Amino acid sequence: MQKLLVIDYWSQYTHLITSRFRHLGVYTEIVPALDDLNEKDLEKLREEINSWILKWIILSWGPNSVYDEDTLTLPKSFFELEVPILAICYGHQLTHHVNWWEIEWWDSEEYWEANLKIDKNSKLFKDIESDEIVVWMSHWDSVIKMAENFAVIWTTEDCEFGATSLEEKNIYTLQFHPEVSHTQNWIKILENFAEICEIKKEWSMEKFLEFELEELKKQIWTKNVFLFISGWVDSTVAYFLINKAIGADRIYPVFVDTGFMRLDEAIKVEKSLKTAWVKNLQIIDAKKEFLKDLEWVSEPEIKRKIIWDKFIEIQARISKELWLNTKDWLLGQWTIYPDTIESGWTKNAKTIKTHHNRVPEIQKMIDAGLIVEPLNMLYKDEVRTIWRLLWIWDELIDRHPFPGPGLSLRILCNEEDKAEENYNYQEEEINWFLWFEFEGKILEVKSVWVQWDNRSYKHPLSISIPLPSPLLRWEGIESFWEELSEVSTSITNNFSSVNRVLLNLWNIVETSIYRVSENKDAINGHLYSLQKWYLTDDRISLLQEIDDIVEKFLIEKDYRNKIWQFPVVLIPIGSEWKESIVLRPIDTIDAMTATFSKIEIKDLKELVQEILKNPKIETVFYDLTGKPPGTIEWE
Ligand code: XMP
């Protein structure tokens, strides 16, 4: 099969580039960039190019500057390979830097959208009608001088060398991101490049299925497979793929009830899996064990690690009880392609979140050939296509995706008393920036997001709409969400102290009361003190209850299939014994990039009213942050 190779410069979004091209039918692989790419490596690439396998190389973006001490670079001879090259962001800067010109370190970053004027003579912009398109930018450094023979094919006011090309050698370098759906005409730009490379479009899920079943038969051979199954898409598809390859009798599926499932979910999953003919299913009630290990833990990465250690411990225990040995058994995992890089498994990628399937114990088993991972080449939406091709029972696929550690990631904990931290100064600055149209308050909890490919762990900003309620002015008007979306973007772009923007929905139900409080920590009468709370039965039950209200709302109001995923997060912010809820509905195709969903105001009002009937809830927030910069889950 002809292929496109993406050389990864530690970017979390390398997967997005890859998945975009696979959607165009182009088989795409990722290789980590090497710091010592030598003549032997180049020779290997040359061989693949000469035998018509390798048709095209992409240099990804990444978090570094070409001037960083530990950054990865390329020899100049790389650009003499007879293959088309598309270099994006860091790749664009690297191309010009390696070819002996300069990059400038900019003090002010360009982040989000920019208008670009395109050179319509370039093959890359073929059949794009307008002269100007909006593109998505995310960079600090800028090229200030071009390498010899290159031509500028795109420029903006702020970026003189926004895109360049060496058309006769089919080398294109772009400062903007053509793989992001916020870039206008992005599909056309990628298609044009595929056309320039004359690459065959040979990748399809039908072909993958054929290939993977043969591979599984070879790999598993006469052994048996032990597999944790959760009833969600990935583990269920992994089960049925292995089942198709070796038959149900040689698989031992185990469902572990961690206690972090949704309300009554464990019962529903068991019923669904049995209805879908999952044979030999064993159910383990491990609720108490999990909770005990997580007592007094608040740091998200430690939470994740404890959860996956517990899974490994349970697996070892069952193996011992059943006398399973490594000679006859393999461990099945439902790792999908992005999970392998988000954990930072490539040499230098930064860890955003640790995924269970790449913890050190598992890595050792992978190295010893004791793990089988039928989905590790696939993206989420490709897994769903396999589901359809395998004709697995529909009721299971209709559920929203749910993370393995479940609600434990959606209950924020806090162990230190951080009340002494003073945010007044930053808040004031932000409020000036907002022209006091909204009231901004930095909350003392923290959440993860991805910023220039690094993990960041910062505070959200809550914004409230002061009364008399402009919500009434905006109700039912499209521009309400549009305006909030712009506010959210400009805040995260301009203030590095906050990483998310939340709309406090308190006055969506209390339109006529403005409760002024003497307390500095109060906005609209709501206290914003941070509580010192851990994972407890009570908090899990509280979140399950609210999550269930949201689930019923989605079904009743017919949002179930319109919203891709709807995390509901419990945060320890409120007065005395109260906490608050964050609603995080998102729209996405593949969970790699996402925007927040725009629910009708009248429906939202009903939902918030219903949630606030619970006396333990102080207020409800709506997460207005996109991905990037925010991740979908908070932890
Ligand atoms: P993020 O938060 O990284 O989430 O934007 C992307 C998608 O992955 C899910 N997710 C997980 N799934 N184990 C899982 O099985 C995990 O540790 C995990 N963390 C995030 C998340 O729900 C979303 O669909």
CSV table of C-alpha atoms in Angstrom, one decimal, residues 306-531:
chain,number,residue,atom,x,y,z
A,306,ILE,CA,-3.9,4.3,41.1
A,307,ILE,CA,-6.9,3.3,39.0
A,308,TRP,CA,-4.7,1.5,36.4
A,309,ASP,CA,-2.5,-0.1,39.0
A,310,LYS,CA,-5.7,-1.5,40.5
A,311,PHE,CA,-6.8,-2.9,37.2
A,312,ILE,CA,-3.4,-4.6,36.8
A,313,GLU,CA,-3.7,-6.0,40.4
A,314,ILE,CA,-7.2,-7.4,39.7
A,315,GLN,CA,-5.9,-8.9,36.4
A,316,ALA,CA,-3.0,-10.6,38.3
A,317,ARG,CA,-5.4,-11.8,40.9
A,318,ILE,CA,-7.8,-13.4,38.4
A,319,SER,CA,-4.8,-14.9,36.5
A,320,LYS,CA,-3.6,-16.5,39.7
A,321,GLU,CA,-7.1,-17.8,40.7
A,322,LEU,CA,-7.7,-19.2,37.2
A,323,TRP,CA,-4.1,-20.5,36.8
A,324,LEU,CA,-3.7,-18.4,33.6
A,325,ASN,CA,0.0,-18.5,32.5
A,326,THR,CA,1.9,-16.4,29.9
A,327,LYS,CA,2.5,-19.5,27.9
A,328,ASP,CA,-1.1,-19.9,27.1
A,329,TRP,CA,-2.6,-16.5,27.6
A,330,LEU,CA,-2.3,-12.9,26.2
A,331,LEU,CA,-3.8,-9.8,27.7
A,332,GLY,CA,-6.2,-8.0,25.2
A,333,GLN,CA,-6.3,-4.2,25.3
A,334,TRP,CA,-8.5,-1.8,23.4
A,335,THR,CA,-5.9,0.9,23.0
A,336,ILE,CA,-6.7,3.3,20.1
A,337,TYR,CA,-4.0,5.2,18.2
A,338,PRO,CA,-4.2,8.5,20.0
A,339,ASP,CA,-3.8,6.8,23.4
A,340,THR,CA,-0.3,5.8,22.5
A,341,ILE,CA,0.9,9.3,22.1
A,342,GLU,CA,-1.1,11.3,24.7
A,343,SER,CA,0.7,9.3,27.4
A,344,GLY,CA,4.0,10.7,26.0
A,345,TRP,CA,5.3,7.3,24.8
A,346,THR,CA,7.4,8.7,22.0
A,347,LYS,CA,10.8,9.6,23.4
A,348,ASN,CA,10.2,13.3,23.9
A,349,ALA,CA,6.5,13.9,23.8
A,350,LYS,CA,5.1,15.6,26.8
A,351,THR,CA,2.6,13.6,28.8
A,352,ILE,CA,-0.8,15.3,28.7
A,353,LYS,CA,-2.7,12.5,30.4
A,354,THR,CA,-1.4,9.0,31.3
A,355,HIS,CA,-3.5,6.3,29.6
A,356,HIS,CA,-3.7,3.0,31.4
A,357,ASN,CA,-2.5,1.0,28.4
A,358,ARG,CA,0.9,2.6,28.5
A,359,VAL,CA,1.9,2.4,32.2
A,360,PRO,CA,5.3,0.8,32.8
A,361,GLU,CA,4.0,-2.6,33.8
A,362,ILE,CA,2.0,-2.8,30.6
A,363,GLN,CA,4.9,-1.5,28.5
A,364,LYS,CA,7.0,-4.4,29.8
A,365,MET,CA,4.3,-6.9,28.7
A,366,ILE,CA,4.1,-5.2,25.3
A,367,ASP,CA,7.9,-5.6,24.9
A,368,ALA,CA,7.6,-9.3,25.9
A,369,GLY,CA,4.9,-9.9,23.3
A,370,LEU,CA,2.2,-10.6,25.9
A,371,ILE,CA,-0.4,-8.0,24.8
A,372,VAL,CA,-2.8,-8.0,21.9
A,373,GLU,CA,-4.2,-4.6,20.8
A,374,PRO,CA,-6.4,-4.9,17.7
A,375,LEU,CA,-7.4,-1.2,17.6
A,376,ASN,CA,-4.0,0.4,18.1
A,377,MET,CA,-3.9,1.7,14.5
A,378,LEU,CA,-7.4,3.2,14.6
A,379,TYR,CA,-9.0,6.5,15.5
A,380,LYS,CA,-12.3,6.7,17.4
A,381,ASP,CA,-14.5,7.2,14.4
A,382,GLU,CA,-12.7,4.3,12.6
A,383,VAL,CA,-13.5,2.1,15.6
A,384,ARG,CA,-17.2,3.0,15.1
A,385,THR,CA,-17.0,2.1,11.5
A,386,ILE,CA,-15.6,-1.4,12.4
A,387,TRP,CA,-18.5,-1.7,14.8
A,388,ARG,CA,-20.9,-1.3,11.9
A,389,LEU,CA,-19.0,-3.6,9.7
A,390,LEU,CA,-19.1,-6.3,12.4
A,391,TRP,CA,-22.8,-5.8,12.9
A,392,ILE,CA,-22.5,-5.5,16.7
A,393,TRP,CA,-25.7,-4.7,18.6
A,394,ASP,CA,-26.8,-1.1,18.1
A,395,GLU,CA,-27.9,-0.2,21.6
A,396,LEU,CA,-24.2,-0.3,22.8
A,397,ILE,CA,-22.9,2.0,20.1
A,398,ASP,CA,-25.4,4.7,20.7
A,399,ARG,CA,-23.9,5.6,24.1
A,400,HIS,CA,-21.7,8.6,24.5
A,401,PRO,CA,-18.0,7.9,24.9
A,402,PHE,CA,-17.0,7.5,28.6
A,403,PRO,CA,-13.4,7.5,29.9
A,404,GLY,CA,-12.1,4.3,31.5
A,405,PRO,CA,-11.5,5.9,35.0
A,406,GLY,CA,-15.1,7.1,34.7
A,407,LEU,CA,-16.6,9.6,37.1
A,408,SER,CA,-13.5,9.7,39.2
A,409,LEU,CA,-12.0,12.1,36.6
A,410,ARG,CA,-15.1,14.3,36.8
A,411,ILE,CA,-15.0,14.8,40.6
A,412,LEU,CA,-12.4,17.4,41.3
A,413,CYS,CA,-10.6,17.0,44.7
A,414,ASN,CA,-8.6,19.4,46.7
A,415,GLU,CA,-6.4,18.8,49.7
A,416,GLU,CA,-4.7,22.1,50.3
A,417,ASP,CA,-6.2,25.1,51.7
A,418,LYS,CA,-5.3,27.5,48.9
A,419,ALA,CA,-7.5,30.3,50.2
A,420,GLU,CA,-4.4,32.5,50.7
A,421,GLU,CA,-3.7,32.7,47.0
A,422,ASN,CA,-4.7,36.1,45.8
A,423,TYR,CA,-6.2,36.5,42.3
A,424,ASN,CA,-7.6,39.9,42.7
A,425,TYR,CA,-4.9,41.6,40.6
A,426,GLN,CA,-5.4,39.2,37.7
A,427,GLU,CA,-9.1,39.4,38.0
A,428,GLU,CA,-9.1,43.1,37.8
A,429,GLU,CA,-7.0,43.1,34.7
A,430,ILE,CA,-9.4,40.6,33.0
A,431,ASN,CA,-12.4,42.6,34.1
A,432,TRP,CA,-10.9,45.7,32.5
A,433,PHE,CA,-10.3,43.7,29.4
A,434,LEU,CA,-14.0,42.6,29.4
A,435,TRP,CA,-15.1,46.3,29.8
A,436,PHE,CA,-17.1,45.1,32.8
A,437,GLU,CA,-19.7,43.7,30.4
A,438,PHE,CA,-19.2,40.4,32.3
A,439,GLU,CA,-18.0,39.8,35.8
A,440,GLY,CA,-14.9,37.6,35.8
A,441,LYS,CA,-13.8,35.6,38.8
A,442,ILE,CA,-10.9,33.2,38.8
A,443,LEU,CA,-11.9,29.9,40.5
A,444,GLU,CA,-9.4,28.2,42.8
A,445,VAL,CA,-9.8,24.7,41.2
A,446,LYS,CA,-7.5,23.6,38.4
A,447,SER,CA,-7.9,21.6,35.2
A,448,VAL,CA,-5.8,20.2,32.4
A,449,TRP,CA,-5.5,21.6,29.0
A,450,VAL,CA,-3.1,21.4,26.0
A,451,GLN,CA,-1.2,24.5,25.2
A,452,TRP,CA,1.4,24.5,22.4
A,453,ASP,CA,1.6,20.8,22.9
A,454,ASN,CA,2.4,21.0,26.5
A,455,ARG,CA,0.4,19.9,29.5
A,456,SER,CA,-0.8,22.9,31.5
A,457,TYR,CA,-2.8,22.7,34.7
A,458,LYS,CA,-4.4,26.1,35.5
A,459,HIS,CA,-7.5,27.9,36.9
A,460,PRO,CA,-10.7,28.5,35.0
A,461,LEU,CA,-12.3,31.9,34.8
A,462,SER,CA,-16.0,32.1,35.6
A,463,ILE,CA,-17.9,34.9,33.9
A,464,SER,CA,-21.3,36.1,35.0
A,465,ILE,CA,-23.6,38.3,33.1
A,466,PRO,CA,-24.6,41.2,35.4
A,467,LEU,CA,-28.2,42.2,35.8
A,468,PRO,CA,-30.5,43.5,34.5
A,469,SER,CA,-30.0,40.3,32.7
A,470,PRO,CA,-28.6,40.6,29.2
A,471,LEU,CA,-29.7,37.0,28.9
A,472,LEU,CA,-33.2,38.3,28.4
A,473,ARG,CA,-31.9,40.6,25.7
A,474,TRP,CA,-30.1,37.6,24.0
A,475,GLU,CA,-32.6,34.9,24.6
A,476,GLY,CA,-33.3,32.8,21.5
A,477,ILE,CA,-30.7,34.8,19.5
A,478,GLU,CA,-27.9,33.0,17.8
A,479,SER,CA,-25.4,35.7,18.6
A,480,PHE,CA,-25.6,34.9,22.3
A,481,TRP,CA,-23.3,31.8,22.0
A,482,GLU,CA,-21.3,33.4,19.2
A,483,GLU,CA,-20.4,36.3,21.4
A,484,LEU,CA,-19.5,34.1,24.4
A,485,SER,CA,-17.4,32.0,22.1
A,486,GLU,CA,-15.4,35.0,21.1
A,487,VAL,CA,-15.0,36.2,24.7
A,488,SER,CA,-13.8,32.8,25.7
A,489,THR,CA,-11.2,32.7,22.9
A,490,SER,CA,-9.9,36.2,23.6
A,491,ILE,CA,-9.5,35.5,27.3
A,492,THR,CA,-7.5,32.3,26.9
A,493,ASN,CA,-5.4,33.9,24.2
A,494,ASN,CA,-4.6,37.0,26.2
A,495,PHE,CA,-4.3,35.8,29.8
A,496,SER,CA,-2.0,32.9,30.5
A,497,SER,CA,-3.2,32.6,34.1
A,498,VAL,CA,-6.5,31.0,33.1
A,499,ASN,CA,-7.0,28.0,30.8
A,500,ARG,CA,-10.8,27.7,30.7
A,501,VAL,CA,-13.7,30.1,30.6
A,502,LEU,CA,-17.0,29.1,32.2
A,503,LEU,CA,-20.3,30.9,32.1
A,504,ASN,CA,-22.0,31.0,35.5
A,505,LEU,CA,-25.6,30.2,34.8
A,506,TRP,CA,-27.0,31.4,38.1
A,507,ASN,CA,-29.1,34.2,36.6
A,508,ILE,CA,-30.5,32.1,33.9
A,509,VAL,CA,-33.0,31.1,36.6
A,510,GLU,CA,-32.8,34.0,38.9
A,511,THR,CA,-33.4,36.8,36.5
A,512,SER,CA,-35.0,39.3,38.9
A,513,ILE,CA,-32.9,38.9,42.0
A,514,TYR,CA,-29.5,40.5,42.3
A,515,ARG,CA,-28.1,39.5,45.7
A,516,VAL,CA,-25.3,41.8,46.6
A,517,SER,CA,-22.9,40.4,49.1
A,518,GLU,CA,-20.4,42.0,51.3
A,519,ASN,CA,-18.2,39.0,50.9
A,520,LYS,CA,-15.3,39.5,48.5
A,521,ASP,CA,-15.5,35.9,47.4
A,522,ALA,CA,-19.0,36.3,46.2
A,523,ILE,CA,-20.4,37.1,42.8
A,524,ASN,CA,-24.2,37.5,42.4
A,525,GLY,CA,-24.6,36.2,45.9
A,526,HIS,CA,-22.8,33.0,45.3
A,527,LEU,CA,-19.8,32.1,47.5
A,528,TYR,CA,-16.8,30.9,45.7
A,529,SER,CA,-14.8,29.3,48.5
A,530,LEU,CA,-12.8,26.3,47.8
A,531,GLN,CA,-13.7,23.2,49.8
